[in-house]
């Protein structure tokens, strides 16, 4: 082979090598980009993990334990006798908790690295080896204070009451109200604490089943399938007595 042919062969080989290298680099970049996107999707932003995370104690569902992660990197344990968290940090898909371990009359520094399997606004799943830990987010003190400052009407809408007029009958097994112009009877439940006393006073008896005229403020609770109320169209909660007479 001539020197010229040899050099041309080297030139071709170098071009093929660099071309393949660029393809591999582009493939690597794409792989890293996809991995980063998946990682961010799985873990969410750092601020999502800030808050109070609790789980039920196995065998004692009424008792909860967990930890609080604050925005400034501080951490604290909740109902944990042997672990006292002091700080936390998130590195990619890993949550690192550090603090002190208490036991056998000793206090030792420790650090736990947990893999974040899933993170949403109200749930957190962590994995350490074969151990899976599931947490639910709870209100922190600051969030509770914020909720306390919100008007109750925005948190729980005011009850919708109706003004009704009609015939009221109260007996041993009867709590009936029939609106004017209707044949339908409603089971009534007194929420004022005064209805039965006023009814007995007007009828001069004790729940003797005598019809009386009533003007009431009620809340329609819908159809009931329980007890005597199941035989009525719906259930009225009585919140105010406007008029009551024979």
GROMACS .gro file of C-alpha atoms in nm:
model
  246
    1UNK     CA    1   0.000   0.000   0.000
    2UNK     CA    2   0.130   0.345  -0.089
    3UNK     CA    3   0.178   0.613   0.174
    4UNK     CA    4  -0.099   0.818   0.014
    5UNK     CA    5  -0.343   0.527   0.027
    6UNK     CA    6  -0.245   0.456   0.388
    7UNK     CA    7  -0.308   0.817   0.494
    8UNK     CA    8  -0.644   0.818   0.315
    9UNK     CA    9  -0.742   0.500   0.500
   10UNK     CA   10  -0.651   0.659   0.834
   11UNK     CA   11  -0.855   0.968   0.744
   12UNK     CA   12  -1.163   0.757   0.668
   13UNK     CA   13  -1.126   0.560   0.992
   14UNK     CA   14  -1.095   0.878   1.199
   15UNK     CA   15  -1.411   1.020   1.038
   16UNK     CA   16  -1.607   0.704   1.116
   17UNK     CA   17  -1.473   0.703   1.474
   18UNK     CA   18  -1.567   1.065   1.545
   19UNK     CA   19  -1.908   1.023   1.381
   20UNK     CA   20  -1.984   0.722   1.601
   21UNK     CA   21  -1.856   0.912   1.905
   22UNK     CA   22  -2.092   1.202   1.833
   23UNK     CA   23  -2.385   0.961   1.796
   24UNK     CA   24  -2.300   0.799   2.129
   25UNK     CA   25  -2.266   1.138   2.301
   26UNK     CA   26  -2.600   1.255   2.162
   27UNK     CA   27  -2.759   0.930   2.278
   28UNK     CA   28  -2.606   0.977   2.624
   29UNK     CA   29  -2.735   1.336   2.642
   30UNK     CA   30  -3.087   1.223   2.549
   31UNK     CA   31  -3.074   0.946   2.808
   32UNK     CA   32  -2.965   1.190   3.080
   33UNK     CA   33  -3.235   1.438   2.978
   34UNK     CA   34  -3.508   1.173   2.996
   35UNK     CA   35  -3.375   1.048   3.330
   36UNK     CA   36  -3.371   1.402   3.472
   37UNK     CA   37  -3.728   1.463   3.354
   38UNK     CA   38  -3.851   1.140   3.513
   39UNK     CA   39  -3.664   1.220   3.832
   40UNK     CA   40  -3.817   1.567   3.859
   41UNK     CA   41  -4.163   1.428   3.786
   42UNK     CA   42  -4.129   1.160   4.053
   43UNK     CA   43  -3.984   1.381   4.322
   44UNK     CA   44  -4.150   1.716   4.254
   45UNK     CA   45  -4.003   2.043   4.374
   46UNK     CA   46  -3.826   2.078   4.706
   47UNK     CA   47  -4.103   2.290   4.854
   48UNK     CA   48  -4.353   2.004   4.811
   49UNK     CA   49  -4.172   1.795   5.068
   50UNK     CA   50  -4.179   2.067   5.334
   51UNK     CA   51  -4.443   1.993   5.598
   52UNK     CA   52  -4.557   1.742   5.857
   53UNK     CA   53  -4.553   1.380   5.739
   54UNK     CA   54  -4.725   1.115   5.952
   55UNK     CA   55  -4.799   0.743   5.941
   56UNK     CA   56  -4.995   0.506   6.166
   57UNK     CA   57  -4.790   0.294   6.404
   58UNK     CA   58  -4.821  -0.076   6.302
   59UNK     CA   59  -5.065  -0.248   6.537
   60UNK     CA   60  -5.171   0.086   6.689
   61UNK     CA   61  -5.371   0.267   6.418
   62UNK     CA   62  -5.486   0.534   6.664
   63UNK     CA   63  -5.123   0.638   6.727
   64UNK     CA   64  -4.927   0.825   6.462
   65UNK     CA   65  -4.559   0.906   6.424
   66UNK     CA   66  -4.347   1.084   6.169
   67UNK     CA   67  -4.146   1.399   6.117
   68UNK     CA   68  -4.167   1.767   6.031
   69UNK     CA   69  -3.953   1.917   5.754
   70UNK     CA   70  -3.916   2.294   5.766
   71UNK     CA   71  -3.826   2.521   5.475
   72UNK     CA   72  -3.499   2.630   5.639
   73UNK     CA   73  -3.364   2.273   5.654
   74UNK     CA   74  -3.460   2.201   6.013
   75UNK     CA   75  -3.632   1.874   6.099
   76UNK     CA   76  -3.806   1.732   6.406
   77UNK     CA   77  -3.947   1.395   6.508
   78UNK     CA   78  -4.308   1.332   6.610
   79UNK     CA   79  -4.381   1.054   6.862
   80UNK     CA   80  -4.045   0.882   6.807
   81UNK     CA   81  -3.883   0.764   7.128
   82UNK     CA   82  -3.541   0.669   6.990
   83UNK     CA   83  -3.492   0.909   6.698
   84UNK     CA   84  -3.457   1.284   6.723
   85UNK     CA   85  -3.434   1.448   6.381
   86UNK     CA   86  -3.253   1.782   6.362
   87UNK     CA   87  -3.195   1.855   5.993
   88UNK     CA   88  -3.285   1.739   5.644
   89UNK     CA   89  -3.182   1.788   5.285
   90UNK     CA   90  -3.296   1.658   4.949
   91UNK     CA   91  -3.044   1.546   4.691
   92UNK     CA   92  -3.220   1.445   4.372
   93UNK     CA   93  -3.439   1.146   4.452
   94UNK     CA   94  -3.299   1.104   4.803
   95UNK     CA   95  -3.409   1.248   5.136
   96UNK     CA   96  -3.133   1.271   5.396
   97UNK     CA   97  -3.243   1.298   5.759
   98UNK     CA   98  -2.987   1.360   6.032
   99UNK     CA   99  -3.010   1.391   6.407
  100UNK     CA  100  -2.951   1.192   6.724
  101UNK     CA  101  -3.028   0.834   6.814
  102UNK     CA  102  -3.126   0.775   7.177
  103UNK     CA  103  -3.094   0.433   7.340
  104UNK     CA  104  -2.912   0.229   7.603
  105UNK     CA  105  -2.829   0.549   7.792
  106UNK     CA  106  -2.641   0.677   7.487
  107UNK     CA  107  -2.701   0.960   7.244
  108UNK     CA  108  -2.531   0.908   6.908
  109UNK     CA  109  -2.538   1.118   6.590
  110UNK     CA  110  -2.689   0.945   6.288
  111UNK     CA  111  -2.792   1.008   5.928
  112UNK     CA  112  -3.057   0.824   5.725
  113UNK     CA  113  -3.066   0.829   5.346
  114UNK     CA  114  -3.407   0.737   5.205
  115UNK     CA  115  -3.509   0.700   4.843
  116UNK     CA  116  -3.813   0.908   4.745
  117UNK     CA  117  -4.033   0.663   4.557
  118UNK     CA  118  -4.327   0.903   4.520
  119UNK     CA  119  -4.405   1.258   4.630
  120UNK     CA  120  -4.735   1.442   4.586
  121UNK     CA  121  -4.900   1.733   4.765
  122UNK     CA  122  -5.044   1.502   5.033
  123UNK     CA  123  -4.850   1.174   5.021
  124UNK     CA  124  -4.488   1.063   5.050
  125UNK     CA  125  -4.348   0.714   4.990
  126UNK     CA  126  -3.991   0.646   5.104
  127UNK     CA  127  -3.779   0.335   5.059
  128UNK     CA  128  -3.480   0.217   5.259
  129UNK     CA  129  -3.352  -0.117   5.135
  130UNK     CA  130  -3.655  -0.347   5.136
  131UNK     CA  131  -3.846  -0.124   5.380
  132UNK     CA  132  -4.130   0.086   5.232
  133UNK     CA  133  -4.255   0.383   5.439
  134UNK     CA  134  -4.581   0.556   5.350
  135UNK     CA  135  -4.667   0.899   5.492
  136UNK     CA  136  -4.962   1.137   5.466
  137UNK     CA  137  -4.927   1.513   5.496
  138UNK     CA  138  -5.094   1.684   5.791
  139UNK     CA  139  -5.152   2.047   5.883
  140UNK     CA  140  -4.865   2.213   6.063
  141UNK     CA  141  -4.923   2.469   6.337
  142UNK     CA  142  -4.867   2.756   6.094
  143UNK     CA  143  -5.119   2.607   5.849
  144UNK     CA  144  -5.372   2.560   6.129
  145UNK     CA  145  -5.330   2.924   6.229
  146UNK     CA  146  -5.382   3.023   5.868
  147UNK     CA  147  -5.700   2.817   5.855
  148UNK     CA  148  -5.821   2.977   6.178
  149UNK     CA  149  -5.797   3.319   6.014
  150UNK     CA  150  -6.016   3.210   5.724
  151UNK     CA  151  -6.387   3.289   5.783
  152UNK     CA  152  -6.583   2.979   5.876
  153UNK     CA  153  -6.828   3.054   5.594
  154UNK     CA  154  -6.549   2.993   5.341
  155UNK     CA  155  -6.440   2.665   5.499
  156UNK     CA  156  -6.790   2.528   5.564
  157UNK     CA  157  -7.073   2.700   5.374
  158UNK     CA  158  -7.364   2.825   5.585
  159UNK     CA  159  -7.654   2.585   5.622
  160UNK     CA  160  -7.938   2.643   5.378
  161UNK     CA  161  -8.257   2.672   5.579
  162UNK     CA  162  -8.614   2.684   5.455
  163UNK     CA  163  -8.911   2.873   5.596
  164UNK     CA  164  -9.203   2.632   5.612
  165UNK     CA  165  -9.562   2.649   5.736
  166UNK     CA  166  -9.788   2.357   5.807
  167UNK     CA  167  -9.919   2.094   6.047
  168UNK     CA  168  -9.696   1.948   6.317
  169UNK     CA  169  -9.778   1.624   6.499
  170UNK     CA  170  -9.563   1.477   6.777
  171UNK     CA  171  -9.654   1.141   6.927
  172UNK     CA  172  -9.491   0.838   7.085
  173UNK     CA  173  -9.362   0.715   6.749
  174UNK     CA  174  -9.449   1.018   6.537
  175UNK     CA  175  -9.249   1.331   6.452
  176UNK     CA  176  -9.449   1.453   6.154
  177UNK     CA  177  -9.464   1.782   5.967
  178UNK     CA  178  -9.694   1.832   5.665
  179UNK     CA  179  -9.638   2.157   5.473
  180UNK     CA  180  -9.937   2.366   5.364
  181UNK     CA  181 -10.073   2.254   5.027
  182UNK     CA  182  -9.895   1.918   5.042
  183UNK     CA  183  -9.987   1.563   5.138
  184UNK     CA  184  -9.624   1.462   5.194
  185UNK     CA  185  -9.509   1.415   5.554
  186UNK     CA  186  -9.158   1.493   5.680
  187UNK     CA  187  -8.987   1.342   5.984
  188UNK     CA  188  -8.867   1.622   6.212
  189UNK     CA  189  -8.569   1.635   6.447
  190UNK     CA  190  -8.558   1.923   6.694
  191UNK     CA  191  -8.227   2.112   6.705
  192UNK     CA  192  -8.359   2.399   6.919
  193UNK     CA  193  -8.412   2.204   7.240
  194UNK     CA  194  -8.747   2.381   7.285
  195UNK     CA  195  -8.990   2.218   7.043
  196UNK     CA  196  -9.121   1.930   7.256
  197UNK     CA  197  -9.166   2.149   7.562
  198UNK     CA  198  -9.364   2.410   7.365
  199UNK     CA  199  -9.570   2.141   7.191
  200UNK     CA  200  -9.665   1.977   7.523
  201UNK     CA  201  -9.756   2.315   7.669
  202UNK     CA  202  -9.988   2.399   7.378
  203UNK     CA  203 -10.154   2.054   7.361
  204UNK     CA  204 -10.164   2.016   7.741
  205UNK     CA  205 -10.016   1.669   7.730
  206UNK     CA  206  -9.698   1.471   7.664
  207UNK     CA  207  -9.646   1.406   7.296
  208UNK     CA  208 -10.015   1.325   7.258
  209UNK     CA  209 -10.034   1.342   6.877
  210UNK     CA  210 -10.259   1.649   6.851
  211UNK     CA  211 -10.201   1.851   6.530
  212UNK     CA  212 -10.078   2.209   6.577
  213UNK     CA  213  -9.995   2.490   6.336
  214UNK     CA  214  -9.623   2.559   6.301
  215UNK     CA  215  -9.398   2.806   6.122
  216UNK     CA  216  -9.043   2.677   6.129
  217UNK     CA  217  -8.692   2.732   5.995
  218UNK     CA  218  -8.573   2.391   5.882
  219UNK     CA  219  -8.288   2.222   5.698
  220UNK     CA  220  -8.383   1.946   5.456
  221UNK     CA  221  -8.147   1.656   5.528
  222UNK     CA  222  -8.282   1.427   5.258
  223UNK     CA  223  -8.436   1.081   5.265
  224UNK     CA  224  -8.348   0.853   5.557
  225UNK     CA  225  -8.344   0.474   5.553
  226UNK     CA  226  -8.331   0.434   5.930
  227UNK     CA  227  -8.609   0.367   6.182
  228UNK     CA  228  -8.943   0.546   6.166
  229UNK     CA  229  -8.792   0.821   5.950
  230UNK     CA  230  -8.764   0.574   5.661
  231UNK     CA  231  -9.144   0.597   5.615
  232UNK     CA  232  -9.128   0.971   5.544
  233UNK     CA  233  -9.038   1.167   5.232
  234UNK     CA  234  -8.741   1.337   5.397
  235UNK     CA  235  -8.601   1.456   5.729
  236UNK     CA  236  -8.626   1.814   5.853
  237UNK     CA  237  -8.384   1.949   6.112
  238UNK     CA  238  -8.566   2.226   6.298
  239UNK     CA  239  -8.331   2.518   6.372
  240UNK     CA  240  -8.584   2.785   6.469
  241UNK     CA  241  -8.947   2.800   6.585
  242UNK     CA  242  -9.121   3.110   6.450
  243UNK     CA  243  -9.479   3.022   6.549
  244UNK     CA  244  -9.650   2.731   6.721
  245UNK     CA  245 -10.021   2.723   6.812
  246UNK     CA  246 -10.345   2.525   6.772
   0.00000   0.00000   0.00000
